[in-house]
Short mmCIF file of C-alpha atoms in Angstrom, two decimals:
data_model
loop_
_atom_site.label_atom_id
_atom_site.label_comp_id
_atom_site.label_asym_id
_atom_site.label_seq_id
_atom_site.Cartn_x
_atom_site.Cartn_y
_atom_site.Cartn_z
CA MET A 9 49.64 19.39 27.14
CA GLN A 10 50.67 19.15 22.96
CA ALA A 11 50.72 15.51 22.76
CA GLN A 12 47.96 15.36 24.37
CA VAL A 13 46.29 17.88 22.17
CA GLU A 14 46.79 16.13 19.20
CA GLY A 15 46.06 13.15 20.70
CA ALA A 16 43.24 14.63 21.15
CA ARG A 17 43.13 15.81 16.82
CA MET A 18 43.94 12.32 16.25
CA ALA A 19 41.06 10.89 18.22
CA ALA A 20 37.87 12.94 16.94
CA PRO A 21 37.46 11.72 13.16
CA ASP A 22 37.44 8.27 15.13
CA THR A 23 35.08 9.11 17.50
CA ALA A 24 32.94 11.16 14.58
CA THR A 25 33.19 8.04 12.24
CA ALA A 26 32.44 6.04 15.13
CA ALA A 27 29.34 7.80 15.06
CA ALA A 28 28.77 7.93 11.68
CA HIS A 29 28.82 4.12 11.38
CA ALA A 30 26.83 4.10 14.71
CA ARG A 31 24.14 6.10 13.25
CA LEU A 32 23.82 3.71 9.64
CA GLY A 33 22.52 1.07 10.82
CA PRO A 34 19.34 2.45 12.23
CA HIS A 35 19.11 4.95 8.98
CA VAL A 36 19.28 1.22 6.74
CA ILE A 37 17.25 -0.78 8.96
CA ASP A 38 14.41 2.26 8.31
CA THR A 39 15.17 3.06 4.48
CA LEU A 40 14.30 -0.45 3.87
CA LEU A 41 11.25 -0.61 5.81
CA LEU A 42 9.81 2.21 4.34
CA VAL A 43 10.69 1.16 0.57
CA THR A 44 10.29 -2.19 1.15
CA PRO A 45 6.07 -2.36 1.09
CA GLY A 46 5.90 -0.12 -1.63
CA VAL A 47 8.74 -2.45 -3.66
CA ILE A 48 6.34 -5.01 -3.57
CA TRP A 49 2.98 -3.66 -3.63
CA GLY A 50 4.60 -1.78 -7.02
CA ALA A 51 5.94 -4.88 -8.43
CA SER A 52 1.55 -6.80 -7.67
CA PHE A 53 0.99 -5.74 -10.86
CA LEU A 54 3.41 -6.96 -12.49
CA PHE A 55 3.15 -10.85 -10.83
CA ILE A 56 -1.25 -9.93 -11.95
CA ALA A 57 -0.11 -9.62 -15.34
CA GLU A 58 2.13 -12.69 -14.94
CA GLY A 59 -0.90 -14.35 -13.48
CA LEU A 60 -3.74 -13.68 -16.26
CA ALA A 61 -1.44 -16.41 -18.56
CA ALA A 62 -2.08 -19.75 -15.84
CA LEU A 63 -5.37 -17.95 -13.84
CA PRO A 64 -8.38 -16.03 -15.10
CA PRO A 65 -9.27 -13.12 -12.66
CA ASP A 66 -11.51 -14.78 -10.25
CA GLY A 67 -9.20 -17.85 -9.71
CA ILE A 68 -6.01 -14.71 -9.66
CA THR A 69 -7.35 -13.18 -6.38
CA PHE A 70 -8.67 -16.09 -5.21
CA LEU A 71 -5.76 -17.88 -5.13
CA ARG A 72 -3.85 -14.08 -3.68
CA PHE A 73 -5.91 -14.82 -0.45
CA VAL A 74 -5.33 -18.32 -0.01
CA ILE A 75 -2.08 -17.74 0.24
CA GLY A 76 -1.93 -13.55 1.90
CA PHE A 77 -4.27 -15.09 4.54
CA LEU A 78 -1.89 -19.00 5.12
CA THR A 79 1.33 -16.92 5.06
CA LEU A 80 0.39 -14.67 7.66
CA ALA A 81 -0.46 -17.19 9.61
CA CYS A 82 2.21 -18.20 10.81
CA VAL A 83 2.76 -14.95 11.70
CA PRO A 84 2.27 -14.68 15.71
CA GLY A 85 1.10 -11.60 15.86
CA ALA A 86 -1.58 -12.03 13.64
CA ARG A 87 -3.45 -14.13 15.34
CA GLN A 88 -3.60 -12.38 18.67
CA ALA A 89 -7.56 -12.07 20.23
CA VAL A 90 -9.94 -8.78 18.68
CA PRO A 91 -12.95 -8.40 20.94
CA ARG A 92 -15.77 -9.52 19.77
CA GLU A 93 -17.82 -6.64 19.12
CA ASP A 94 -15.19 -5.26 16.32
CA LEU A 95 -15.55 -8.40 14.29
CA PRO A 96 -18.38 -7.74 12.09
CA LYS A 97 -16.57 -4.41 11.06
CA ILE A 98 -13.32 -6.29 10.02
CA ALA A 99 -15.63 -8.32 8.15
CA GLY A 100 -16.83 -4.77 6.12
CA LEU A 101 -13.34 -4.24 5.76
CA GLY A 102 -12.50 -7.48 4.64
CA LEU A 103 -15.57 -6.22 1.76
CA VAL A 104 -13.92 -3.13 0.07
CA TRP A 105 -9.98 -3.25 1.27
CA MET A 106 -9.62 -6.43 -0.05
CA ALA A 107 -12.96 -8.46 -1.79
CA PHE A 108 -13.79 -5.47 -4.07
CA PRO A 109 -10.79 -3.85 -5.23
CA MET A 110 -8.83 -6.74 -5.20
CA SER A 111 -10.70 -8.48 -7.15
CA LEU A 112 -11.27 -5.68 -9.93
CA PHE A 113 -7.40 -5.09 -10.70
CA PRO A 114 -6.96 -8.60 -12.52
CA HIS A 115 -10.59 -7.67 -14.48
CA ALA A 116 -8.75 -4.60 -15.56
CA GLU A 117 -5.10 -5.53 -16.40
CA GLN A 118 -6.60 -7.60 -18.59
CA HIS A 119 -7.64 -4.73 -21.20
CA VAL A 120 -5.20 -2.14 -19.76
CA SER A 121 -1.39 -2.65 -18.84
CA SER A 122 0.55 -3.85 -15.36
CA ALA A 123 2.32 0.11 -16.09
CA LEU A 124 -0.23 2.10 -16.26
CA THR A 125 -2.70 0.27 -13.43
CA GLY A 126 0.28 0.74 -10.89
CA MET A 127 0.32 5.17 -11.89
CA LEU A 128 -3.06 4.84 -11.68
CA ASN A 129 -2.64 3.76 -7.51
CA GLY A 130 -1.13 6.92 -7.64
CA ALA A 131 -4.74 8.59 -6.96
CA ILE A 132 -5.32 6.87 -3.66
CA PRO A 133 -3.92 9.65 -0.82
CA LEU A 134 -5.84 11.80 -2.80
CA LEU A 135 -9.31 9.43 -3.04
CA SER A 136 -8.60 8.92 0.97
CA ALA A 137 -8.04 13.05 1.51
CA ILE A 138 -11.56 13.73 0.23
CA ALA A 139 -13.28 11.11 2.57
CA GLY A 140 -12.00 12.06 4.79
CA THR A 141 -13.60 14.93 4.46
CA LEU A 142 -16.78 13.64 3.50
CA ILE A 143 -16.55 11.68 6.83
CA THR A 144 -16.19 14.07 9.14
CA ARG A 145 -18.24 17.32 7.20
CA THR A 146 -15.06 19.56 7.36
CA LEU A 147 -13.68 22.09 4.82
CA PRO A 148 -10.33 21.35 3.37
CA SER A 149 -7.14 24.26 4.77
CA ARG A 150 -5.75 26.03 1.16
CA ALA A 151 -3.23 23.16 1.38
CA VAL A 152 -4.36 20.02 0.92
CA VAL A 153 -6.80 21.88 -2.33
CA VAL A 154 -3.64 22.61 -3.82
CA GLY A 155 -2.68 19.15 -3.33
CA LEU A 156 -6.40 17.56 -4.91
CA ALA A 157 -6.67 19.67 -7.16
CA VAL A 158 -3.30 19.33 -8.60
CA GLY A 159 -3.45 15.89 -8.07
CA PHE A 160 -6.46 14.93 -10.30
CA SER A 161 -5.10 17.21 -12.83
CA GLY A 162 -2.33 13.93 -13.22
CA ALA A 163 -5.24 11.39 -12.40
CA VAL A 164 -7.02 12.81 -14.88
CA LEU A 165 -3.79 13.21 -17.58
CA MET A 166 -3.34 9.75 -16.69
CA ALA A 167 -6.65 8.02 -17.91
CA LEU A 168 -7.54 10.08 -20.71
CA PRO A 169 -5.75 7.65 -23.10
CA GLY A 170 -7.29 4.89 -21.94
CA ILE A 171 -11.13 6.38 -21.53
CA GLY A 172 -10.37 7.87 -25.25
CA ALA A 173 -9.66 4.63 -26.98
CA GLY A 174 -12.99 3.66 -25.69
CA GLY A 175 -14.36 0.52 -25.53
CA THR A 176 -12.10 -2.34 -23.61
CA GLU A 177 -9.73 -0.50 -22.34
CA ALA A 178 -11.85 2.59 -20.78
CA ARG A 179 -13.59 -0.32 -18.83
CA GLY A 180 -10.05 -0.92 -17.77
CA VAL A 181 -9.50 2.39 -16.37
CA LEU A 182 -12.86 2.55 -15.37
CA LEU A 183 -12.54 -0.87 -12.78
CA ILE A 184 -9.66 0.67 -11.49
CA GLY A 185 -11.10 4.07 -10.96
CA LEU A 186 -13.73 1.79 -8.43
CA ALA A 187 -11.38 -0.39 -7.29
CA LEU A 188 -9.04 3.24 -6.06
CA VAL A 189 -12.40 4.38 -4.79
CA SER A 190 -12.80 1.46 -2.42
CA TYR A 191 -10.08 1.67 -1.17
CA GLY A 192 -9.92 5.70 -0.21
CA VAL A 193 -12.68 4.14 2.07
CA ALA A 194 -11.66 1.69 3.22
CA ILE A 195 -8.05 3.44 4.98
CA HIS A 196 -10.94 5.29 7.25
CA ILE A 197 -12.05 2.36 7.78
CA ALA A 198 -8.95 0.60 8.40
CA ARG A 199 -7.39 3.22 10.87
CA PRO A 200 -9.15 2.60 14.10
CA LEU A 201 -8.90 -0.67 13.76
CA GLN A 202 -5.77 -1.13 13.33
CA GLN A 203 -4.82 1.55 16.01
CA ARG A 204 -6.91 0.32 18.42
CA HIS A 205 -5.87 -3.79 17.47
CA GLY A 206 -2.96 -3.69 16.20
CA ALA A 207 -1.99 -4.09 11.86
CA LEU A 208 -1.52 -7.35 11.70
CA PRO A 209 -4.40 -9.16 13.48
CA VAL A 210 -6.96 -6.65 10.92
CA VAL A 211 -5.59 -7.31 7.78
CA TRP A 212 -5.43 -11.50 8.79
CA ARG A 213 -9.34 -11.43 9.95
CA ALA A 214 -10.05 -8.80 7.00
CA LEU A 215 -8.40 -12.07 4.92
CA GLY A 216 -10.00 -14.28 6.10
CA VAL A 217 -13.12 -12.59 5.66
CA SER A 218 -11.86 -11.75 1.77
CA LEU A 219 -10.85 -15.82 1.01
CA LEU A 220 -14.81 -16.76 1.69
CA VAL A 221 -16.53 -14.44 -0.13
CA THR A 222 -14.49 -14.78 -3.71
CA ALA A 223 -14.31 -18.55 -3.47
CA PRO A 224 -17.95 -19.08 -5.21
CA LEU A 225 -16.24 -17.58 -8.94
CA GLY A 226 -13.01 -17.88 -7.43
CA LEU A 227 -12.73 -22.04 -6.84
CA PRO A 228 -13.90 -22.34 -10.30
CA ALA A 229 -11.42 -19.89 -12.49
CA LEU A 230 -9.46 -22.95 -10.39
CA THR A 231 -10.25 -25.85 -12.44
CA HIS A 232 -9.10 -23.34 -15.56
CA ALA A 233 -5.67 -23.70 -14.36
CA VAL A 234 -3.05 -23.74 -17.11
CA TRP A 235 0.38 -24.07 -14.46
CA VAL A 236 2.90 -22.04 -16.67
CA PRO A 237 5.65 -22.10 -14.30
CA ARG A 238 6.51 -18.28 -14.48
CA ALA A 239 2.85 -17.16 -14.37
CA PHE A 240 3.39 -19.83 -10.83
CA ALA A 241 5.81 -18.24 -8.97
CA ALA A 242 4.33 -14.80 -9.69
CA LEU A 243 0.90 -15.54 -8.24
CA LEU A 244 2.66 -17.28 -4.85
CA ALA A 245 4.70 -13.89 -5.37
CA LEU A 246 1.49 -11.67 -5.29
CA GLY A 247 -0.27 -14.04 -2.95
CA ALA A 248 3.04 -14.53 -0.20
CA PHE A 249 4.59 -11.39 -0.31
CA GLY A 250 1.84 -9.17 -1.69
CA THR A 251 -0.77 -9.46 0.60
CA ALA A 252 1.12 -10.96 3.54
CA ILE A 253 4.94 -9.97 4.26
CA ALA A 254 3.76 -6.78 2.25
CA ASN A 255 1.41 -5.68 5.43
CA VAL A 256 3.90 -7.48 7.76
CA VAL A 257 6.72 -5.30 7.37
CA MET A 258 4.16 -2.06 6.63
CA ALA A 259 3.16 -2.74 10.42
CA LYS A 260 6.71 -2.52 11.34
CA ALA A 261 7.64 0.20 9.37
CA ALA A 262 4.12 2.39 10.78
CA GLY A 263 5.69 0.84 14.79
CA ARG A 264 9.13 2.39 14.12
CA LEU A 265 9.12 5.34 12.15
CA GLY A 266 5.01 6.75 12.61
CA ALA A 267 1.99 6.04 10.25
CA VAL A 268 2.80 8.72 9.30
CA ARG A 269 5.78 8.79 7.38
CA ALA A 270 5.62 5.13 6.63
CA SER A 271 2.36 6.16 4.32
CA GLY A 272 5.31 7.67 2.28
CA SER A 273 6.37 4.28 1.23
CA ALA A 274 3.06 4.55 -1.08
CA PHE A 275 5.03 6.93 -3.59
CA ILE A 276 7.31 3.81 -4.26
CA ILE A 277 3.96 1.87 -6.00
CA PRO A 278 3.46 3.61 -9.15
CA VAL A 279 7.73 4.12 -9.91
CA VAL A 280 8.42 0.79 -9.71
CA ALA A 281 4.85 -0.06 -11.71
CA LEU A 282 5.88 1.11 -13.94
CA LEU A 283 9.69 1.05 -14.54
CA LEU A 284 8.68 -3.46 -14.42
CA GLY A 285 5.57 -2.69 -16.46
CA VAL A 286 7.82 -1.24 -19.35
CA LEU A 287 11.31 -2.97 -18.80
CA VAL A 288 10.04 -6.86 -17.90
CA ARG A 289 6.51 -7.25 -20.10
CA GLY A 290 7.45 -4.40 -23.05
CA GLU A 291 5.01 -2.18 -22.06
CA SER A 292 4.36 1.01 -23.39
CA VAL A 293 2.87 4.23 -21.86
CA PRO A 294 2.02 6.95 -23.38
CA ALA A 295 3.78 10.55 -22.30
CA ALA A 296 1.12 12.04 -21.39
CA ALA A 297 0.11 9.24 -18.72
CA LEU A 298 3.36 9.68 -17.74
CA ALA A 299 3.75 13.65 -17.06
CA GLY A 300 -0.54 12.83 -15.65
CA GLY A 301 1.04 10.41 -12.80
CA ALA A 302 4.18 12.25 -12.38
CA LEU A 303 1.87 15.45 -11.11
CA CYS A 304 -0.60 12.79 -9.26
CA LEU A 305 2.43 12.10 -6.53
CA THR A 306 3.59 15.66 -6.20
CA GLY A 307 -0.35 16.64 -5.29
CA ALA A 308 -0.21 13.69 -3.54
CA TRP A 309 3.32 14.68 -1.86
CA LEU A 310 1.67 18.47 -1.34
CA LEU A 311 -0.99 16.21 0.63
CA ARG A 312 0.80 14.74 3.12
CA ARG A 313 3.33 17.60 3.52
CA ALA A 314 -0.40 19.91 4.97
CA THR A 315 -1.08 16.84 6.31
CA ILE A 316 2.16 16.41 8.90
CA ALA A 317 2.18 20.06 8.80
CA HIS A 318 -1.90 20.16 10.36
CA ALA A 319 -0.29 17.54 13.04
CA ALA A 320 2.75 19.17 14.04
CA SER A 321 0.20 22.70 15.05
CA ILE A 322 -2.07 20.76 16.72
CA PRO A 323 -0.66 20.42 20.87
CA SER A 324 -0.93 17.15 22.03
CA SER A 325 -3.92 16.18 24.35
CA ARG A 326 -2.61 13.41 26.41
CA PRO A 327 -1.66 13.94 28.90
CA PRO A 328 2.06 13.78 30.44
CA GLU A 329 3.39 10.56 31.63
CA ARG A 330 3.89 9.75 35.37
CA PRO A 331 7.25 8.49 36.57
CA HIS A 332 7.88 4.73 37.08
#
């Protein structure tokens, strides 16, 4: 009996270790799915800045759409059929989610750093929350108001140095602001379409629309290309990874982790953009902008926590599934 007890004691740690190892695999996968889109999208602002050495801004936008569309076409799930009645909505999404905002970023980065551009993108959850409030015509909860107040104080603090400088730098900040507002509205158009048809078919068709819309300015810009190897590699990465592969990974993350948890990758974007801008391009960011970035991310986190709490307080309206 004593031997059996001792054997059980010795086996217990082995069982616990085996269980821990079994849990490690899925945990690592979940973490990679959550982190990868944020890292790629955070690096996209560096890719744009590097690409400006080879192409004018409109050429960068058009080329990223071409590469992204062709890359995503290789994914079978992206080519799944979509009902014809939703195609006009997807076309509109291609304008407000891709063609318009993504055309503004290269123009903005002619005047402001890639680090600041990426940091300002931390305001997207705030703008999305405001757009949702206006669309649904509902008053936000106190927790949402607090998150918005904190976040927007940070966004203003980030933008102040550029606006205060005036001239082209202020113009760059204004262009980024217009792009972020477009993103905030587009999220509410994209969400129901993606819920009905899946993310990839919607993104692929929206990319096709944005490609056609940006072609009149993008094609002539390609004739002025100076194909510096580093800039060309950056544009390939921007199109293949930033415009296509990141969306594939995000779709998998949403399917595995849920949309709310997967949206947490957005918090990584400003941090990655800041680090790469400073370390790779030697960009400097004012202390006020850094403090503003921290406040903006805090506000976005408070909004996300309020959203999760609100969703948890609503009882599910789905009928119980029948046993098979």
